[in-house]
Coordinates of C-alpha atoms and ligand atoms in Angstrom, one line a residue:
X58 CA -9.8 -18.2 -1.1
X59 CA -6.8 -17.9 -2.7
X60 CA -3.7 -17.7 -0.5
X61 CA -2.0 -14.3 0.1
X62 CA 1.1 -15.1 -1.7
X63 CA -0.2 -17.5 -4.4
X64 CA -2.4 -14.0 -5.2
X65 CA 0.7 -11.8 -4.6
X66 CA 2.8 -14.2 -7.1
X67 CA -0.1 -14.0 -9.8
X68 CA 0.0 -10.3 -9.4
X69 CA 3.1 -9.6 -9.8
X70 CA 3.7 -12.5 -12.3
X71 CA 3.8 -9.2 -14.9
X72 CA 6.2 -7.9 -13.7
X73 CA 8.7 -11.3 -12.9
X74 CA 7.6 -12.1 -16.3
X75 CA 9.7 -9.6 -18.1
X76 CA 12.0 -9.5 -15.4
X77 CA 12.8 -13.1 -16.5
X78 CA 13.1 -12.0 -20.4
X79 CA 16.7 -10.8 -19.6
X80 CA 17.7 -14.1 -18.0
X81 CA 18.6 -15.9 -21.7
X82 CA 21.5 -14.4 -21.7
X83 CA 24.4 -16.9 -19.9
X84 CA 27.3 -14.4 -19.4
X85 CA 26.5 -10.9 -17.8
X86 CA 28.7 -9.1 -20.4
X87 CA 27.6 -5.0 -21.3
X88 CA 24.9 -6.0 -23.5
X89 CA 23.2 -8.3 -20.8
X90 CA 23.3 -5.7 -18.1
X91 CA 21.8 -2.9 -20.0
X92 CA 18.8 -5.2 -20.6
X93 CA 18.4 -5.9 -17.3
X94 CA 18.7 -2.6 -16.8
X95 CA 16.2 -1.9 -19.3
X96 CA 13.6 -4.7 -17.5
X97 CA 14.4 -3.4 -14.4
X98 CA 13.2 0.5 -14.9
X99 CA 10.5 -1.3 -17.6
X100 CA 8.9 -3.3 -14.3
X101 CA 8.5 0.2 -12.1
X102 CA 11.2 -0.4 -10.1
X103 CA 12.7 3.2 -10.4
X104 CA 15.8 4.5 -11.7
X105 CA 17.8 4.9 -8.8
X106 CA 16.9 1.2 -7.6
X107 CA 17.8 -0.5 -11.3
X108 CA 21.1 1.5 -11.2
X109 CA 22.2 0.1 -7.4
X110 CA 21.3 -3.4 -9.1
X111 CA 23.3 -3.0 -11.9
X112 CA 26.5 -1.9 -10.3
X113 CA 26.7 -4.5 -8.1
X114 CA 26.0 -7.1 -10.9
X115 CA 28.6 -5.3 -12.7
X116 CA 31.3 -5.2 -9.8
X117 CA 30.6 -8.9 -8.4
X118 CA 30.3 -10.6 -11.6
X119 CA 30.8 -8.9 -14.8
X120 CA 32.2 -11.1 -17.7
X121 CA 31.0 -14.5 -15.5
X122 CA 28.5 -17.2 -16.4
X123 CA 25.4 -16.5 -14.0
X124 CA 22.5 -18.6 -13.7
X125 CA 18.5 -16.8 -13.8
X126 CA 18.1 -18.5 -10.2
X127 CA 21.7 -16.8 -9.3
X128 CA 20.3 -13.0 -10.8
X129 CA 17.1 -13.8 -9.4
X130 CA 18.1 -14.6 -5.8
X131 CA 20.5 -11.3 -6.3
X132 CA 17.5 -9.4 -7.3
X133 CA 15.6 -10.3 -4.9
X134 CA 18.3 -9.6 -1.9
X135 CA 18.8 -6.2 -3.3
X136 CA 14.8 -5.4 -3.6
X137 CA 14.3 -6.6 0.0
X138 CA 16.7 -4.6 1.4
X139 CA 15.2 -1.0 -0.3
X140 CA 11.5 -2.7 1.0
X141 CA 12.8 -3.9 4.6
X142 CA 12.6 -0.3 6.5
X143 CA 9.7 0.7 5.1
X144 CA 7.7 -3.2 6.0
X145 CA 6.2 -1.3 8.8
X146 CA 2.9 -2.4 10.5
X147 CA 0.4 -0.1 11.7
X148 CA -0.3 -0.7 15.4
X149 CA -2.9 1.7 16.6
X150 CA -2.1 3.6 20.1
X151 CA -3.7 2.1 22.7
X152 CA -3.6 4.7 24.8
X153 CA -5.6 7.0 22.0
X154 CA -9.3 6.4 22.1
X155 CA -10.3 6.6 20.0
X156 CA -7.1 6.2 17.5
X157 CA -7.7 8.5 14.6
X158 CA -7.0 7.4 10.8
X159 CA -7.7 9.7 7.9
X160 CA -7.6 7.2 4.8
X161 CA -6.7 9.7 2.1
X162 CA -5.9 9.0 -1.9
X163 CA -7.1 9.4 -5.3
X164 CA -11.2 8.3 -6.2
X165 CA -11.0 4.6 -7.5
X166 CA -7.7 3.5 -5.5
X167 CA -9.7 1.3 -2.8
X168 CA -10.0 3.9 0.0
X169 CA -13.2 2.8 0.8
X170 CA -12.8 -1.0 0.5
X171 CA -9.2 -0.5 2.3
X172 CA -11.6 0.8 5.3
X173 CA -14.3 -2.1 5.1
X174 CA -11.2 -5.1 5.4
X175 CA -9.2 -2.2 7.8
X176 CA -12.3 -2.8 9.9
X177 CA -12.4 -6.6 9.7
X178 CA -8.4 -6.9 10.3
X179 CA -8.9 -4.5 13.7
X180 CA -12.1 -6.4 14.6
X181 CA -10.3 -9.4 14.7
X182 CA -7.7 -8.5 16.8
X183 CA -10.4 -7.8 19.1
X184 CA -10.1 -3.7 18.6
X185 CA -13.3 -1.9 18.7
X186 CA -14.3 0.3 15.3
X187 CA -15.8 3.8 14.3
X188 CA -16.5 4.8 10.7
X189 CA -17.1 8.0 9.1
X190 CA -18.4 8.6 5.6
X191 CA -16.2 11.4 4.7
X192 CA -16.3 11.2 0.7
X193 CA -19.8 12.9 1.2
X194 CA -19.6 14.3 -2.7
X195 CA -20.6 10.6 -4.2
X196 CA -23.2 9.0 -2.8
X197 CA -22.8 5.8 -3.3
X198 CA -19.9 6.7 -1.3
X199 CA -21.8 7.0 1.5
X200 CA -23.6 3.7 1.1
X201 CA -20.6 1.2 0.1
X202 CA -19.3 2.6 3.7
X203 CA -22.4 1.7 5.6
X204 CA -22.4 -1.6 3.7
X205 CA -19.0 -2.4 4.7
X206 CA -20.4 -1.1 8.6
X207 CA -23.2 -3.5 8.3
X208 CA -21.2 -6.5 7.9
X209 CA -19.0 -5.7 10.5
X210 CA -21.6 -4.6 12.7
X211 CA -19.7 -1.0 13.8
X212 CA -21.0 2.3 13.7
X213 CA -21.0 4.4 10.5
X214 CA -21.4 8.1 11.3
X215 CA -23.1 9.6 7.7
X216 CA -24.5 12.6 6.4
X217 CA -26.9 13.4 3.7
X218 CA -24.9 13.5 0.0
X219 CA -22.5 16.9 0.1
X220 CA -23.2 17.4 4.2
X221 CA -19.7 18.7 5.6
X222 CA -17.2 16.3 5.8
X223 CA -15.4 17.8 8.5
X224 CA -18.9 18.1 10.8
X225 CA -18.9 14.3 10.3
X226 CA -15.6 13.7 11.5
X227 CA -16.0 16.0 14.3
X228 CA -19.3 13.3 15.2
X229 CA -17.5 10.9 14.7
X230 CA -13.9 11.6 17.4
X231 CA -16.8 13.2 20.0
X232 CA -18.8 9.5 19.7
X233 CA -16.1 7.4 19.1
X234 CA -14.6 9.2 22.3
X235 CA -17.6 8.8 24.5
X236 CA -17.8 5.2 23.5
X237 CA -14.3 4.3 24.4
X238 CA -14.0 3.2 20.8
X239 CA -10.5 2.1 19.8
X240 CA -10.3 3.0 16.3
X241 CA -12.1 5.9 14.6
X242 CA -11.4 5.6 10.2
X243 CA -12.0 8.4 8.6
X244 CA -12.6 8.0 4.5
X245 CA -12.6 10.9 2.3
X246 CA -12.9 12.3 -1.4
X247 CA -10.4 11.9 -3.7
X248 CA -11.3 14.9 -5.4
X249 CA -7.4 15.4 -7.1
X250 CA -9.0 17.3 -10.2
X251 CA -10.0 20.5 -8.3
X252 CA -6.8 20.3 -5.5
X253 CA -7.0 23.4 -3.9
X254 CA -10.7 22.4 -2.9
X255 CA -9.3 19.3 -1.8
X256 CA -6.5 20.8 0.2
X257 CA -9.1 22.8 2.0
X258 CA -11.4 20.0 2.8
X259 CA -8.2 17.6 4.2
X260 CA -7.2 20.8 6.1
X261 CA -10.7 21.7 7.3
X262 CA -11.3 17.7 8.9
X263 CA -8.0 18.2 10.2
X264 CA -8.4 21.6 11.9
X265 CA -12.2 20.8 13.0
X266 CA -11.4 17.6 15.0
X267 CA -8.0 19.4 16.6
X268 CA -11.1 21.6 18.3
X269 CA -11.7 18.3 20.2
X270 CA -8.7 16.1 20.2
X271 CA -5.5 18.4 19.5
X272 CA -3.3 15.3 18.6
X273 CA -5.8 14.0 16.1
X274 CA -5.4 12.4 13.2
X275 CA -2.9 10.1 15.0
X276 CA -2.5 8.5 11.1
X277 CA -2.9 9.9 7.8
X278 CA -2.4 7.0 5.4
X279 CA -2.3 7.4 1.4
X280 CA -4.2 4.7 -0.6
X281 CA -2.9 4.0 -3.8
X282 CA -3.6 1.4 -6.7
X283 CA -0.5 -0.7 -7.8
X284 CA -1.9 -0.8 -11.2
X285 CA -1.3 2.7 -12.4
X286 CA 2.4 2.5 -12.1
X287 CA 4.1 5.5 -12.1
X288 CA 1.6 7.5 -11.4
X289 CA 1.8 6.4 -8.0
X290 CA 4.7 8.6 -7.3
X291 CA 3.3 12.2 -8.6
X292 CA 0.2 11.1 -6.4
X293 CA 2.6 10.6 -3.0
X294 CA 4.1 14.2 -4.3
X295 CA 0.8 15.8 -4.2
X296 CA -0.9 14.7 -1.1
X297 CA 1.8 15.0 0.6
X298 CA 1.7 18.6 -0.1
X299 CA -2.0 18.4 0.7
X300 CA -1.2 16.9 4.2
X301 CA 1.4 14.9 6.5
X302 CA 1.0 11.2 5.1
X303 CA 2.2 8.9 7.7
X304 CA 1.9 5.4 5.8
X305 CA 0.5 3.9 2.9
X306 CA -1.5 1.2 1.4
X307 CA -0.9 -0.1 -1.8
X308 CA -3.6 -1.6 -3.5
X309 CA -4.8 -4.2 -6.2
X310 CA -1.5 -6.4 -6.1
X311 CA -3.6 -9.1 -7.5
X312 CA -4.6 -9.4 -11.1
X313 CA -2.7 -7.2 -13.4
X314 CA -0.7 -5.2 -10.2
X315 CA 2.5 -3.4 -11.4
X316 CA 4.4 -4.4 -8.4
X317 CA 7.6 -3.2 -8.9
X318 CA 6.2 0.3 -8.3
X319 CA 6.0 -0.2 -4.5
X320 CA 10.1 -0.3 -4.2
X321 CA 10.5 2.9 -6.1
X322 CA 8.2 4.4 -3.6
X323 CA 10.4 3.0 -0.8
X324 CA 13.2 4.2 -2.4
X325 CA 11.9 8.0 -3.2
X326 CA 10.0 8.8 -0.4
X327 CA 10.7 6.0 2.7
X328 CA 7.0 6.3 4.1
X329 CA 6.0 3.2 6.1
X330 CA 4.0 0.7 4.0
X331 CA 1.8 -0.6 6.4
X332 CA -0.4 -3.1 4.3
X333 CA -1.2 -4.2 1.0
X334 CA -4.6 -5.2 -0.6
X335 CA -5.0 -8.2 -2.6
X336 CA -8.5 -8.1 -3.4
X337 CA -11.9 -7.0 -2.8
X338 CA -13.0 -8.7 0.0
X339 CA -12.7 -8.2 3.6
X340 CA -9.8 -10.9 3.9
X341 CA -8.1 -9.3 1.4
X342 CA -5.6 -6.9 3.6
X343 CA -2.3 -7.9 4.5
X344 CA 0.7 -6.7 6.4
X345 CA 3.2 -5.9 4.0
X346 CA 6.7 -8.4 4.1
X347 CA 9.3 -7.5 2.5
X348 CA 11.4 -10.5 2.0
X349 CA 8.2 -12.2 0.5
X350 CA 7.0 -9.7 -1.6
X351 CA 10.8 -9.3 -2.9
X352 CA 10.3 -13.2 -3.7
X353 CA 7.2 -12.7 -5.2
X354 CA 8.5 -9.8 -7.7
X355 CA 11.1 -11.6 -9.0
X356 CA 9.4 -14.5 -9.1
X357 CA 10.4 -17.8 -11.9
X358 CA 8.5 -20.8 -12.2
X359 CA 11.4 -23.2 -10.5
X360 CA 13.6 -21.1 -8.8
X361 CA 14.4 -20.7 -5.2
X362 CA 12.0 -17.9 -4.4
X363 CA 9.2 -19.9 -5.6
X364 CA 9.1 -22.9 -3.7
X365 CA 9.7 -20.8 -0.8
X366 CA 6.9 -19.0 -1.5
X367 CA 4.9 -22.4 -2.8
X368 CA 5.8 -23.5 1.2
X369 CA 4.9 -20.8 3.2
X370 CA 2.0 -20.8 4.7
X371 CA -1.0 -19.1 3.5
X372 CA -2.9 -18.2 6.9
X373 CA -4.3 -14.8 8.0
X374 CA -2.5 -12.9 10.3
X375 CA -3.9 -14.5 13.5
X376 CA -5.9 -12.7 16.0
Ligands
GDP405 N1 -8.7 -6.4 -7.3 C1 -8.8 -5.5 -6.4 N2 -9.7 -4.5 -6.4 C2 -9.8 -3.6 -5.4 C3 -8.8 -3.6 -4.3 N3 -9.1 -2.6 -3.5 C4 -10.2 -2.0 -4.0 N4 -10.6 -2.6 -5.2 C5 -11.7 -2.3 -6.0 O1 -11.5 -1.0 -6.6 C6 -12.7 -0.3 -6.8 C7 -12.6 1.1 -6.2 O2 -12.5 0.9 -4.8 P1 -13.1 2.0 -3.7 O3 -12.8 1.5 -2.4 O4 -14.5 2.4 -4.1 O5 -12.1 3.2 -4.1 P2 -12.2 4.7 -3.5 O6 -12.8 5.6 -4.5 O7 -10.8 5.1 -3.3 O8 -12.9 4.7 -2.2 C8 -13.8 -1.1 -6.3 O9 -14.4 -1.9 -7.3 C9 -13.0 -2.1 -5.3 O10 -13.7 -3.3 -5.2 C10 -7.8 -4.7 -4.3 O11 -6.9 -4.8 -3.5 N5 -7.8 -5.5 -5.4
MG406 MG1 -14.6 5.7 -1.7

């Protein structure tokens, strides 16, 4: 396997690459700093983010001969600290048992497969795990969850294709409950085309398992996929009018990932990012650092940030 920030680098390598395109230029006069400018809203970062970067560029040193390591290491500094209060882990109540999550988000963004490593991650820190097949519309929904419950050898509580989602869930908290489980993940459609029926069915699971445990969901976490940029945004805007997101989880950072997108969320909305996914295997969740993956945006082939990054080590979280 590939180590987590090796991956993370080679994802966002798009995005450090034209962030280093800028970086020709030796003196940050006007012309330099509306580039960068330019790179900086081109790589996702957000407007309000770029412009923060650019004034203080501009007020520490305008007219002066900078180095790309000197911009980079600024960069980087700057992108941390938007990413710093939002590098939250999600640490499941112990005293909740079973600890509800409703995995919400868009079809295709790795809901499912954010469940399957979710279970692995909790499993190994010797948690106990509850599935639900809520995304009861597709049914190979309902069988790439059981897969993923196979492996990890943890009750997946399933309906026929199109059974009622929030009947499931309700099975699920009452089993999950009886058993003692720890953690009870809840995966859902991601039906965004027909929103007022998805409202109703987020509402309905929601309502339905209050019957049994009043405080449930104790997490409602938005998946979303790093590769569609921007669109990440409008998709926090309308799920959160949908329901009360409590974290996310941003997906596909490897390959072609557009990472620069996960600091203008941090900067808009301030929702904890709890983890990020890396691939599509189990191993492939990880908490989400934001000194690292500021180091891994910004990125360059020789600079500082990369041979910290080539140095640190590439373990899993331990368990
Ligand atoms: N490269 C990569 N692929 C991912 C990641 N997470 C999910 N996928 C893939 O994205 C596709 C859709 O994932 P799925 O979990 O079915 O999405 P869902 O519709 O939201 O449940 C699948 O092919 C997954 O293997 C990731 O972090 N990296
Ligand atoms: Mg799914």
């Amino acid at each position: 396997m590939a180590g987590f920030f090796s991956r993370l680098k080679q994802g966002l390598s798009r995005s450090s690459s034209r962030l280093g395109a800028v970086f020709t230029h030796r003196k940050l006069d006007e012309t330099a700093l509306e580039e960068l400018e330019d790179e900086l809203i081109a790589a996702d970062l957000g407007p309000a983010v770029a412009e923060r970067v650019i004034e203080n560029f501009r007020s520490t040193r305008f007219g002066k001969d900078v180095t790309s390591d000197e911009i980079r290491e600024t960069l980087a500094t700057e992108i941390a600290r938007v990413l710093e209060p939002v590098a939250i882990p999600l640490e499941p109540d112990p005293k909740k048992k079973p600890h509800v999550i409703l995995v919400v988000g868009v079809n295709g963004v790795g809901k499912t497969t954010t469940i399957g490593k979710m279970t692995r991650h909790y499993m190994e820190e010797g948690k106990s795990v509850m599935l639900v097949a809520g995304d009861t519309f597709r049914a190979a929904a309902v069988e790439q969850l059981e897969v993923w419950g196979k492996r990890a050898n943890v009750p997946v509580i399933a309906g026929k294709h199109g059974a009622d989602a929030a009947g499931l869930a309700y099975d699920g908290l009452k089993r999950a409950t009886e058993a003692g489980t720890d953690l009870l993940l809840i995966d859902t459609a991601g039906r965004l085309h027909n929103k007022g029926a998805l409202m109703e069915e987020l509402a309905k699971i929601i309502r339905v398992m209050r019957k049994f445990d009043e405080t449930a969901p104790h997490s409602v976490l938005l998946v979303l996929d790093a590769t569609t940029g921007q669109n990440a945004i409008e998709q926090v805007r309308v799920f959160r009018e949908l329901v009360n997101v409590t974290g996310l989880i941003v997906t596909k950072l490897d390959g072609s990932a557009r990472g620069g997108i996960v600091v203008a969320l941090a900067e808009q909305f301030k929702l904890p990012v709890h983890m990020v996914g890396v691939g599509e295997q189990a191993e492939d969740l990880r908490p989400f650092s934001a000194q690292e993956y500021a180091k891994g945006l910004v990125g360059g082939s020789n600079d500082l940030a990369s041979r910290l990054l080539e140095t640190s080590t590439d373990e899993t979280p331990s368990t």
